[in-house]
CSV table of C-alpha atoms in Angstrom, one decimal:
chain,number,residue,atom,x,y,z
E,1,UNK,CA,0.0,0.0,0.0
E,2,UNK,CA,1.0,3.5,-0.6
E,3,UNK,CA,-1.7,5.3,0.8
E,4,UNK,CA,-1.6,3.7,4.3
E,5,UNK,CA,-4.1,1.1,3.5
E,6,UNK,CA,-7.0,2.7,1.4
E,7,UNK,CA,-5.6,-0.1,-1.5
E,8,UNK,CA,-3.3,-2.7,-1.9
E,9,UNK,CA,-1.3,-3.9,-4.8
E,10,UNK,CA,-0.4,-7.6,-4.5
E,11,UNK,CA,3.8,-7.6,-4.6
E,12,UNK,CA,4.6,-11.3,-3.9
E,13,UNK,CA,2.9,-14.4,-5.2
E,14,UNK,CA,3.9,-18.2,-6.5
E,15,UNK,CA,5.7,-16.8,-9.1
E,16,UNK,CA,7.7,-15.2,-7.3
E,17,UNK,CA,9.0,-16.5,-3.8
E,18,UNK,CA,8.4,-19.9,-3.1
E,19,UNK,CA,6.3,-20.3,0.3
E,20,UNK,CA,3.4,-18.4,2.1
E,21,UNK,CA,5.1,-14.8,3.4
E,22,UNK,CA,5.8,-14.4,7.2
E,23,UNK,CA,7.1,-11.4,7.3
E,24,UNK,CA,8.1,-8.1,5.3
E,25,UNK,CA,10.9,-5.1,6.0
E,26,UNK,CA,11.6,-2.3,3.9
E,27,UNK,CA,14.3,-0.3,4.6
E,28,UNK,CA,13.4,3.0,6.0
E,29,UNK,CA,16.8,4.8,4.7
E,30,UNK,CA,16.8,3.5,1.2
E,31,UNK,CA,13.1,2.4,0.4
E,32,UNK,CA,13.9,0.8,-3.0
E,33,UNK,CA,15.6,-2.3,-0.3
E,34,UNK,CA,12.8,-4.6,1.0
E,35,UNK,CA,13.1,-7.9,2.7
E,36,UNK,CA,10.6,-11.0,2.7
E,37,UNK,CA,10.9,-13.3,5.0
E,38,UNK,CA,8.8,-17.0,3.1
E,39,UNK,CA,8.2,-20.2,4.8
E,40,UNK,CA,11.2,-21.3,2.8
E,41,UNK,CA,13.6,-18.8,2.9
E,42,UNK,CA,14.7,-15.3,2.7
E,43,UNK,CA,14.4,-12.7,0.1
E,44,UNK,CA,15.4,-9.8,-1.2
E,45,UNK,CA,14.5,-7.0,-3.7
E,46,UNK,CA,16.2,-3.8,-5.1
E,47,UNK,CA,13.4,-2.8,-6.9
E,48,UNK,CA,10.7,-2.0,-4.2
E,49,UNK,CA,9.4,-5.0,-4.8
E,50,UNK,CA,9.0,-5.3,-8.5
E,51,UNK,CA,11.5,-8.3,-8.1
E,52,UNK,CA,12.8,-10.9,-5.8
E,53,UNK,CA,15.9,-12.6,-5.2
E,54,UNK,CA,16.4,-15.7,-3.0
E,55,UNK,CA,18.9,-14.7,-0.6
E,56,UNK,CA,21.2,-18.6,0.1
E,57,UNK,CA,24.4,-16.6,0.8
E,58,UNK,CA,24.9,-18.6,4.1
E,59,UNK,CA,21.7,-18.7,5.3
E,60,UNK,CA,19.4,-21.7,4.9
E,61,UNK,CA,18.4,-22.3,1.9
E,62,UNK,CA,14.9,-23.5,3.0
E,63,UNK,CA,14.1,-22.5,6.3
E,64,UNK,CA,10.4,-20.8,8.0
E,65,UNK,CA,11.9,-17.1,8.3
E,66,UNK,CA,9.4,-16.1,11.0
E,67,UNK,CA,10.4,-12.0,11.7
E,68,UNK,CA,12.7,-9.0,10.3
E,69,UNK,CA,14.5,-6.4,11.7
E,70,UNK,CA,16.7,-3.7,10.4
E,71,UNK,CA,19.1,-2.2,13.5
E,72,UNK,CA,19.9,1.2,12.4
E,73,UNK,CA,22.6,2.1,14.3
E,74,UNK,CA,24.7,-0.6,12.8
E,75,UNK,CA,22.5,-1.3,9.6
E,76,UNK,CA,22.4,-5.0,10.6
E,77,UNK,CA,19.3,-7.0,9.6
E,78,UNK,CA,18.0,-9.5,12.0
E,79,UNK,CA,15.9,-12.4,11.6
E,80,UNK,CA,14.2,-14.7,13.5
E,81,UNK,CA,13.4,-18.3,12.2
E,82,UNK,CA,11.4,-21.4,13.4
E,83,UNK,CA,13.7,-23.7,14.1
E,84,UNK,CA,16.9,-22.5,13.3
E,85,UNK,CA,17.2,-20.0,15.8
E,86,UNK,CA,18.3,-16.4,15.1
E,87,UNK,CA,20.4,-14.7,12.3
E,88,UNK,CA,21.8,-11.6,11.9
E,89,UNK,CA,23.2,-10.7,8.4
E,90,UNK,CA,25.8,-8.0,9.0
E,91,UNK,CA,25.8,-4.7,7.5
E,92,UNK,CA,23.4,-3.8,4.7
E,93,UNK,CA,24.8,-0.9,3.3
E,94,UNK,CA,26.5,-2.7,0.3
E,95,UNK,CA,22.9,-3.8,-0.2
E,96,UNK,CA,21.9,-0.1,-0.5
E,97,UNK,CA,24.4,1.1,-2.5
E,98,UNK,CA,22.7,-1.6,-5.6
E,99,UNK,CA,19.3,-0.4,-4.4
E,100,UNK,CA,19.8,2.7,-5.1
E,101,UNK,CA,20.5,1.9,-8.5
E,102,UNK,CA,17.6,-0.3,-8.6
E,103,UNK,CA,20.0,-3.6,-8.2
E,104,UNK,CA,22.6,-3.1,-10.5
E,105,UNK,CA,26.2,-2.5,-10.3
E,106,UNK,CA,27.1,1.6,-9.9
E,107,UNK,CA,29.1,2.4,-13.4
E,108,UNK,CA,32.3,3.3,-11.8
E,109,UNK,CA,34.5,0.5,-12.0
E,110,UNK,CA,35.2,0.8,-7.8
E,111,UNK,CA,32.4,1.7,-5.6
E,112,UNK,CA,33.5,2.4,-2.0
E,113,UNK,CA,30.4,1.5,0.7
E,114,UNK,CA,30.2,3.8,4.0
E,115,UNK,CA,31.6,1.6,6.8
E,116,UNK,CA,30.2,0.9,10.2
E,117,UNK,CA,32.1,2.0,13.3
E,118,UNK,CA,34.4,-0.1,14.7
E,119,UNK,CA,35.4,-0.9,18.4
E,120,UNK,CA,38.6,-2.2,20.0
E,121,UNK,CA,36.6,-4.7,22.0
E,122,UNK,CA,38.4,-6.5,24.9
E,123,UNK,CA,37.4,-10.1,24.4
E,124,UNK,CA,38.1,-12.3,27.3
E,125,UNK,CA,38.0,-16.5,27.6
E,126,UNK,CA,34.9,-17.1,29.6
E,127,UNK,CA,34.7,-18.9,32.4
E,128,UNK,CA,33.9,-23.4,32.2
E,129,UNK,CA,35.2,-25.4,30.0
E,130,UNK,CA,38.0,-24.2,27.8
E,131,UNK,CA,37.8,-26.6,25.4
E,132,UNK,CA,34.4,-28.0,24.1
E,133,UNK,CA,35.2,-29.5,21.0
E,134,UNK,CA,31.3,-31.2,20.5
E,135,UNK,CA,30.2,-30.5,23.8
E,136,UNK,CA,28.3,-27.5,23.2
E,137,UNK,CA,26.8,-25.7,19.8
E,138,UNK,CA,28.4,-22.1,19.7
E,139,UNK,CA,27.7,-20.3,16.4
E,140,UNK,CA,29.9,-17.9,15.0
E,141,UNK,CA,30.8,-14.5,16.0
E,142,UNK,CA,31.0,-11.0,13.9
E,143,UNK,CA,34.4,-10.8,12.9
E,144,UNK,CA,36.9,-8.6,15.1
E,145,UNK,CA,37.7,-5.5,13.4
E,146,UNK,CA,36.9,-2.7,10.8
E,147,UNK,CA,34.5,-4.0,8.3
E,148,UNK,CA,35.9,-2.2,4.3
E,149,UNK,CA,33.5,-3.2,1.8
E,150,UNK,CA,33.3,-1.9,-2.1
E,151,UNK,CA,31.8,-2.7,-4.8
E,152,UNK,CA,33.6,-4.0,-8.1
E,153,UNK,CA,32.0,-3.6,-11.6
E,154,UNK,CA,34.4,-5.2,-13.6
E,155,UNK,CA,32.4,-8.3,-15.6
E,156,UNK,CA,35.6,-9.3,-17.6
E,157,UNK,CA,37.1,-11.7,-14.9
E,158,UNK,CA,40.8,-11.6,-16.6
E,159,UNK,CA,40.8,-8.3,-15.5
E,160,UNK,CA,39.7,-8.8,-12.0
E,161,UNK,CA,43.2,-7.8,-10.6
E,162,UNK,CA,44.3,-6.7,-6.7
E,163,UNK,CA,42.2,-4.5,-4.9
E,164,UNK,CA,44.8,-1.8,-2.8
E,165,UNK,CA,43.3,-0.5,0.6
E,166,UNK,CA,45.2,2.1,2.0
E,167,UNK,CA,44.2,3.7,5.3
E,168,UNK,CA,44.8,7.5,6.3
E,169,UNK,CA,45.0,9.1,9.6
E,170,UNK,CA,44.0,12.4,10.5
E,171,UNK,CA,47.0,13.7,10.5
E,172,UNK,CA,47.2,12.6,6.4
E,173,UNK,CA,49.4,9.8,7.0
E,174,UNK,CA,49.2,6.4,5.5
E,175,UNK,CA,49.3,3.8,8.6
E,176,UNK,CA,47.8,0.5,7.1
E,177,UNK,CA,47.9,-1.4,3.9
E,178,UNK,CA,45.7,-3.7,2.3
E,179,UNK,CA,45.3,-6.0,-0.5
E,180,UNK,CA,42.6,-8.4,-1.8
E,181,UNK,CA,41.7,-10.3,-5.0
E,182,UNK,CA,38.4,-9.2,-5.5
E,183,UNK,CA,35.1,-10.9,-7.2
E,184,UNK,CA,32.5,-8.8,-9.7
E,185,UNK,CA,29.9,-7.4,-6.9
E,186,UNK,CA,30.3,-6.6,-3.4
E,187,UNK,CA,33.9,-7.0,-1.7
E,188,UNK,CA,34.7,-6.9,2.1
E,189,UNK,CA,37.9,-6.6,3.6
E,190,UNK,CA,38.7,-6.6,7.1
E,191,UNK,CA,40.8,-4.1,8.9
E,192,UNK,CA,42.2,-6.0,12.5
E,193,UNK,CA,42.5,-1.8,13.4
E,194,UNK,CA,46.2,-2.3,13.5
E,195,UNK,CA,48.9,-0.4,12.3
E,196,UNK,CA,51.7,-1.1,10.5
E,197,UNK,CA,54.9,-2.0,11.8
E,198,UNK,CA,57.4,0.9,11.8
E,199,UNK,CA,60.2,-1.4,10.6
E,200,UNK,CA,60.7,-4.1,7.9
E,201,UNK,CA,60.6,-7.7,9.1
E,202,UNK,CA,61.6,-10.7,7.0
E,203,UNK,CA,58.9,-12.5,4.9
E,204,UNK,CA,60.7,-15.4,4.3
E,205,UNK,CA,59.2,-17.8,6.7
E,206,UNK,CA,56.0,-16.7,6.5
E,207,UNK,CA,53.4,-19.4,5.4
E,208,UNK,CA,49.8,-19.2,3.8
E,209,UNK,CA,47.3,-16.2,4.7
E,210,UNK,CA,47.2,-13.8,1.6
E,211,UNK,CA,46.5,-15.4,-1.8
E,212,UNK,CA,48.1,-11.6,-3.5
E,213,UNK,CA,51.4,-12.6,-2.0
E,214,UNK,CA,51.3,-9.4,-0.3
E,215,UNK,CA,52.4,-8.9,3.6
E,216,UNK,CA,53.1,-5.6,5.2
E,217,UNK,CA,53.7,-6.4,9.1
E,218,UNK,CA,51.0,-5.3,11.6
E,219,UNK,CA,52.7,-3.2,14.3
E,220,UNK,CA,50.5,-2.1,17.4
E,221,UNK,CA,46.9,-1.4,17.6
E,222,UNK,CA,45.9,1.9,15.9
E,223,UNK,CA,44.6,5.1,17.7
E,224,UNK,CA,41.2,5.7,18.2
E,225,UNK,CA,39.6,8.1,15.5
E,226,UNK,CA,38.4,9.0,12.0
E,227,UNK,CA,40.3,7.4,9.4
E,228,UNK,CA,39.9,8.0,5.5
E,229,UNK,CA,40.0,4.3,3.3
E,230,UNK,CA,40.9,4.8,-0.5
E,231,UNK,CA,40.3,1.6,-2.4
E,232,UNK,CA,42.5,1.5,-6.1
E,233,UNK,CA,41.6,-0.6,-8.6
E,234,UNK,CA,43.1,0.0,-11.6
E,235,UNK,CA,43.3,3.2,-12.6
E,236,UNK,CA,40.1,4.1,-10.5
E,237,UNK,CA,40.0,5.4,-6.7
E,238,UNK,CA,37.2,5.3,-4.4
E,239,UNK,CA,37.4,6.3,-0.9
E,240,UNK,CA,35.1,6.7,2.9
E,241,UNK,CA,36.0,7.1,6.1
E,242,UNK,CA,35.8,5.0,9.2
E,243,UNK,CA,35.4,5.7,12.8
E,244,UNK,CA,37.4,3.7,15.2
E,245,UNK,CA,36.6,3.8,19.2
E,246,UNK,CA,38.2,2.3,22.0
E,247,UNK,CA,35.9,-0.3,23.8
E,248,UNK,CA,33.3,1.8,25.7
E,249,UNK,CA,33.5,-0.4,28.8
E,250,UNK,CA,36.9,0.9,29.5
E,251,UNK,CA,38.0,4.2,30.4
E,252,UNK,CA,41.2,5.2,28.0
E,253,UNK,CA,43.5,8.6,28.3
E,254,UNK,CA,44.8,9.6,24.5
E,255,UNK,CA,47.8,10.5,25.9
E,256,UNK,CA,48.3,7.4,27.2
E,257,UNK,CA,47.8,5.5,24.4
E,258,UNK,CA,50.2,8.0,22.2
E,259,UNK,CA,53.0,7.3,24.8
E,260,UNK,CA,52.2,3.7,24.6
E,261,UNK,CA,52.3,3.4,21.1
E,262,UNK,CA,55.8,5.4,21.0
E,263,UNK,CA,57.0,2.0,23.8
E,264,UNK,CA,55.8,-0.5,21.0
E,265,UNK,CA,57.5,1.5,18.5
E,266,UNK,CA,60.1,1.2,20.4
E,267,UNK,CA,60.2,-2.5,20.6
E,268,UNK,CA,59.4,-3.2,17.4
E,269,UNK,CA,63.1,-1.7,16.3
E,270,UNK,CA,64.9,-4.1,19.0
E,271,UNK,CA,62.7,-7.4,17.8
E,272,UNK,CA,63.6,-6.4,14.2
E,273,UNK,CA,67.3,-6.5,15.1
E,274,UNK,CA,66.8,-9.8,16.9
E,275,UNK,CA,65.0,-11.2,14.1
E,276,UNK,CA,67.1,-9.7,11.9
E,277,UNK,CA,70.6,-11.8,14.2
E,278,UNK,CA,68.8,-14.7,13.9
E,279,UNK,CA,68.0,-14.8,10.3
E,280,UNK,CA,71.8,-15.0,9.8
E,281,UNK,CA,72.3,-18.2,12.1
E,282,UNK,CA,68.9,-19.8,10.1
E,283,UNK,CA,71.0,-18.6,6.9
E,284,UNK,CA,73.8,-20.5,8.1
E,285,UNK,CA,72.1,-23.7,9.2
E,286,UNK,CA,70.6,-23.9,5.0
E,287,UNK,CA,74.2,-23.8,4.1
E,288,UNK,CA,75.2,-26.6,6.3
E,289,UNK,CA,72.3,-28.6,4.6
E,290,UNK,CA,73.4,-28.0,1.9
E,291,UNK,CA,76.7,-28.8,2.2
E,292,UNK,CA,75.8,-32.2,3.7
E,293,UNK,CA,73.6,-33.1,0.9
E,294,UNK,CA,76.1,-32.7,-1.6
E,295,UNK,CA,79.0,-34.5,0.0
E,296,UNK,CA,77.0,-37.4,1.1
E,297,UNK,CA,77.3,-39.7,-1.7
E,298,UNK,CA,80.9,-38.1,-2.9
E,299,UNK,CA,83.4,-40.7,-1.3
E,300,UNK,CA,87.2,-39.0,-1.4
E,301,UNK,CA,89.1,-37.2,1.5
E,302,UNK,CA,88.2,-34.0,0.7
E,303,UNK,CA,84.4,-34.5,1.0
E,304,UNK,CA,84.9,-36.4,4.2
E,305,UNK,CA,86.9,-33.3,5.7
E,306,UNK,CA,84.0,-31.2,4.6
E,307,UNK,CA,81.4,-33.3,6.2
E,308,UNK,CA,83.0,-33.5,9.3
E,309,UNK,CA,83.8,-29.7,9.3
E,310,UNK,CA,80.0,-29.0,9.0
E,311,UNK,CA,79.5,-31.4,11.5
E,312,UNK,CA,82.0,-29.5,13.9
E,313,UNK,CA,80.0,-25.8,12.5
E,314,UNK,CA,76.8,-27.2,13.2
E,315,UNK,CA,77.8,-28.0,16.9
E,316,UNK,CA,79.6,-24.2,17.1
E,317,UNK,CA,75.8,-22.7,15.2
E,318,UNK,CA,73.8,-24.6,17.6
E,319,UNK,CA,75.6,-23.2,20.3
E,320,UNK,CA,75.5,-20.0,19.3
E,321,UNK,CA,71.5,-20.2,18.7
E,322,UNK,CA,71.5,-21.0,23.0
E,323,UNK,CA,72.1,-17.5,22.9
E,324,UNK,CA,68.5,-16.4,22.3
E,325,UNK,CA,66.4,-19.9,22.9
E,326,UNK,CA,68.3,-21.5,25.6
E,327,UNK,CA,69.9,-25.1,25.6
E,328,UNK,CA,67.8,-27.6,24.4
E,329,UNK,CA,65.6,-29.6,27.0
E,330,UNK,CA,65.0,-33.5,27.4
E,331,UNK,CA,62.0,-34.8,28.8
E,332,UNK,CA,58.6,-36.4,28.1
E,333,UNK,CA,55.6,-33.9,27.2
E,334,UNK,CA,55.8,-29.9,27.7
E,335,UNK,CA,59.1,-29.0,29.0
E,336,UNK,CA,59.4,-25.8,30.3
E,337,UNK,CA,62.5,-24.2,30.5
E,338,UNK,CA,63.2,-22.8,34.4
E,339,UNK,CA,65.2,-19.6,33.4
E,340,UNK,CA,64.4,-16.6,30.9
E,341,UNK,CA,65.6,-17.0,27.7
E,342,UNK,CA,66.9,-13.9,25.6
E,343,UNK,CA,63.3,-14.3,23.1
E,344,UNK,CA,61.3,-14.8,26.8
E,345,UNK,CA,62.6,-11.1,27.6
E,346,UNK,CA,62.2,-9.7,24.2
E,347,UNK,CA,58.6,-10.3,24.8
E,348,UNK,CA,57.8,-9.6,27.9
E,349,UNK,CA,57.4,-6.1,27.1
E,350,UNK,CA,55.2,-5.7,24.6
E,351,UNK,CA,53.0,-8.6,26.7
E,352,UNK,CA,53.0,-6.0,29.6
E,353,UNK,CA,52.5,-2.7,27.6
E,354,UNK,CA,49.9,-4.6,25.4
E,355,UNK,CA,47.8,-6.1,28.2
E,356,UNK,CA,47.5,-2.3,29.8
E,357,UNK,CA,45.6,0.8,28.6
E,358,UNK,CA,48.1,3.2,30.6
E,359,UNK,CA,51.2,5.1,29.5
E,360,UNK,CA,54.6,2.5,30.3
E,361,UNK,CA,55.6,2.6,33.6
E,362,UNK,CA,58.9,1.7,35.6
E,363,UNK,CA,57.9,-2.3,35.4
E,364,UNK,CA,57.8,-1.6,31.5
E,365,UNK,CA,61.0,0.2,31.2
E,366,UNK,CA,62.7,-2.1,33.3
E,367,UNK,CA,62.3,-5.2,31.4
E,368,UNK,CA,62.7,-3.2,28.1
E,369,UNK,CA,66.3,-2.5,29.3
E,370,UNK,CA,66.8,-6.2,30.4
E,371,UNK,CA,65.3,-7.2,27.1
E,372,UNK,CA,68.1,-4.8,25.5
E,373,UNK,CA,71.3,-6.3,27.6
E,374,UNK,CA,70.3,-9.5,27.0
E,375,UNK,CA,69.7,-8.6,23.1
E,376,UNK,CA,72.9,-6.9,22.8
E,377,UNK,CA,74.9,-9.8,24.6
E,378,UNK,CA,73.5,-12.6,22.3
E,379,UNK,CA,73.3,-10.6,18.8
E,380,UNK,CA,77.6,-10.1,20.0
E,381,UNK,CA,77.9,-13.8,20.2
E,382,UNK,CA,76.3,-14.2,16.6
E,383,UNK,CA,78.9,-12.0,15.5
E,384,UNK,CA,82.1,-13.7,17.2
E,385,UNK,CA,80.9,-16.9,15.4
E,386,UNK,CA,79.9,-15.3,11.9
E,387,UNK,CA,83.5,-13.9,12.2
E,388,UNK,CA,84.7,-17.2,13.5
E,389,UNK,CA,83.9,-20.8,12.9
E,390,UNK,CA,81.4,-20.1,10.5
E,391,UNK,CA,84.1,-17.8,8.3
E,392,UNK,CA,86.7,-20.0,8.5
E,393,UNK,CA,83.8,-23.3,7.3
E,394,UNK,CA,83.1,-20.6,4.5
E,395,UNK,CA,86.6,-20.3,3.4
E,396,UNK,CA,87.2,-24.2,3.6
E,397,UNK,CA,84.0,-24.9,1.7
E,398,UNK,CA,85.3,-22.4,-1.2
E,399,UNK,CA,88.8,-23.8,-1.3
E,400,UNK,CA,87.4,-27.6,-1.3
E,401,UNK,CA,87.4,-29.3,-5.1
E,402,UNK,CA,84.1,-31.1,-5.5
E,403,UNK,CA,82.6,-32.4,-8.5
E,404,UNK,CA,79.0,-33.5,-7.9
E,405,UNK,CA,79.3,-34.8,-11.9
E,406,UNK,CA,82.1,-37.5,-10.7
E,407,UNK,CA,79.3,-40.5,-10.7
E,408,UNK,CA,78.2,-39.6,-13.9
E,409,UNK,CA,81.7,-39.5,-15.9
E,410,UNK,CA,82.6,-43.0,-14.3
E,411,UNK,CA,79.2,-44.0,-16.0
């Protein structure tokens, strides 16, 4: 009805939803969005109701969808079914960016959607049993974090390349960067509301995650406030804004959190130079491998001189690696070593300045200076042995004649 019940035009029938309706909700902010709620399902027009589309993008595909409702403060729309509890389909603004344009793509080949706000909630284990498995049905949660969504329009999928997020403080400076492979239609991304880290750590050893091969380290959490998001997609740009609070329950001081962030800063340089010391002794320990692989099937006294001498390295490299993770302990099960390692004090700060919304105190300092001294003293004894044992292995292994084609020419 649009004259508040005087007529009626009929807007659903067999034709077009499957099932008797339970329910209706049009969007008050964008009227052209409307929700039906079937005894088999849920569904969805752009059209004010001219059209329908079965929504199946994970909700049940056949299920009674009993009751509707659209919270506006964060645009979620709720639903309550017989039998299969209740739903909540997360943020429906992408939904009325295409209603607006009566459900088709906007023209510009990037689109970006207004973003919710976002909290820094503190999320603690709750107390019972810690781990369930089957005991107990929990269903899943809203992702952590800032929710980035756009809209691609792009139907030539050989040209579907990497999405670039990049986020802007208000000060104009870019502290985050993103990257997705994006699908034709509506894209989110989500921002953990971190920063990035101030210094550049090794990707070597890092394993699965991002399918664009991209990895920009995450330094500490980012500082509450407005920050502007420009999606690039080609040659186009898009761009919003997104509001990020600290979680209301707690009281936080911005000073605080700026000198806090200037302590992780902080720590982030001496990890990267720890990191950095013990990327030469992993560097090292490949070579050995190496070595040993080649040699072992090469019988003359030179290779057995090399052997052994990577033997002797090895003993001198795994020594050396004591320095930052302690001897290696024996024993059945967890085995716990009973004094602080050099990596054990390297982390203690950041555990104590994370787990705390105040400004570093004396406890944080302290250990950072520990941490330092006992940085400083093993990084010194990677040194004597790069300038030592493992120098002297690298001048034997250059002087040493070995031909790994010697099998092949007796052949």
């Amino acid at each position: 009805t649009a004259n508040l019940g005087s007529t009626f035009t009929q807007i659903a029938d067999d034709s077009k939803v499957w099932g008797y309706t339970l329910s209706i909700k049009q969007d008050i902010e964008v009227p052209n969005l409307v929700f039906l709620g079937t005894e088999y399902g849920l569904y969805v027009s752009f059209d004010k109701a001219k059209t329908w589309n079965k929504w199946e993008n994970g909700y049940p595909k056949a299920v009674s969808t009993y009751d509707l409702a659209i919270q506006e403060r964060e645009a979620d729309l709720v639903i309550g079914t017989f039998g299969r509890s209740m739903w909540v389909l997360d943020d429906i603004r992408p939904l009325r960016v295409l209603a607006q344009n009566n459900g088709k793509l906007p023209e510009s080949k990037i689109t970006a959607v207004p973003s919710s706000d976002a909290y820094q909630a503190e999320i603690q284990q709750p107390h019972g049993e810690r781990f369930a498995a089957n005991g107990k049905y929990a269903a899943e949660n809203r992702e952590f974090g800032g929710r980035l969504s756009f809209i691609i329009n792009e139907a030539d999928t050989a040209k579907l390349d990497t999405v670039t997020v990049s986020i802007f403080n208000e000060a104009g400076k870019q502290i985050r960067t993103l990257k997705t492979l994006p699908v034709n239609g509506v894209n989110r991304i989500n921002w953990s509301l971190d920063r990035k880290s101030t210094v550049d750590m090794d990707n070597s050893r890092r394993r699965g995650g991002r399918t664009t091969g991209f990895f920009e380290p995450s330094g500490g959490d980012a500082l509450p406030g407005t920050y502007k998001v420009v999606f690039a997609f080609q040659e186009v740009e898009d761009e919003t804004s997104i509001n990020v609070y600290s979680d209301p329950r707690i009281k936080v001081n911005m000073e605080d959190l700026k000198a806090k962030e200037v302590f992780m800063k902080k720590l982030e340089g001496l990890t990267s130079e720890v990191s950095a010391s013990t990327e030469k002794l992993d560097n090292a320990q490949k070579t050995i491998d190496k070595v040993l692989a080649i040699t072992k099937d090469i019988d003359n006294e030179d290779a057995k001189a090399l052997i052994k001498a990577a033997k002797e390295v090895k003993k001198s490299l795994d020594k050396t690696r004591e320095a930052f993770d302690g001897p290696t302990l024996e024993g059945q099960g967890i085995v716990r070593s009973l004094y602080p390692t050099t990596m054990t004090m390297v982390s203690l700060p950041r555990r104590y300045a994370g787990s705390s919304y105040s400004a570093p105190g004396p406890t944080e300092m302290r250990l950072f200076d520990q941490a330092r001294s006992a940085a400083d003293e093993a990084m010194a004894k990677v040194e004597l042995f790069m300038n030592g044992d493992w120098k002297a292995f690298e001048e034997k292994v250059k002087a040493t004649p070995i031909d790994i084609f010697e099998e092949v020419k007796k052949n």
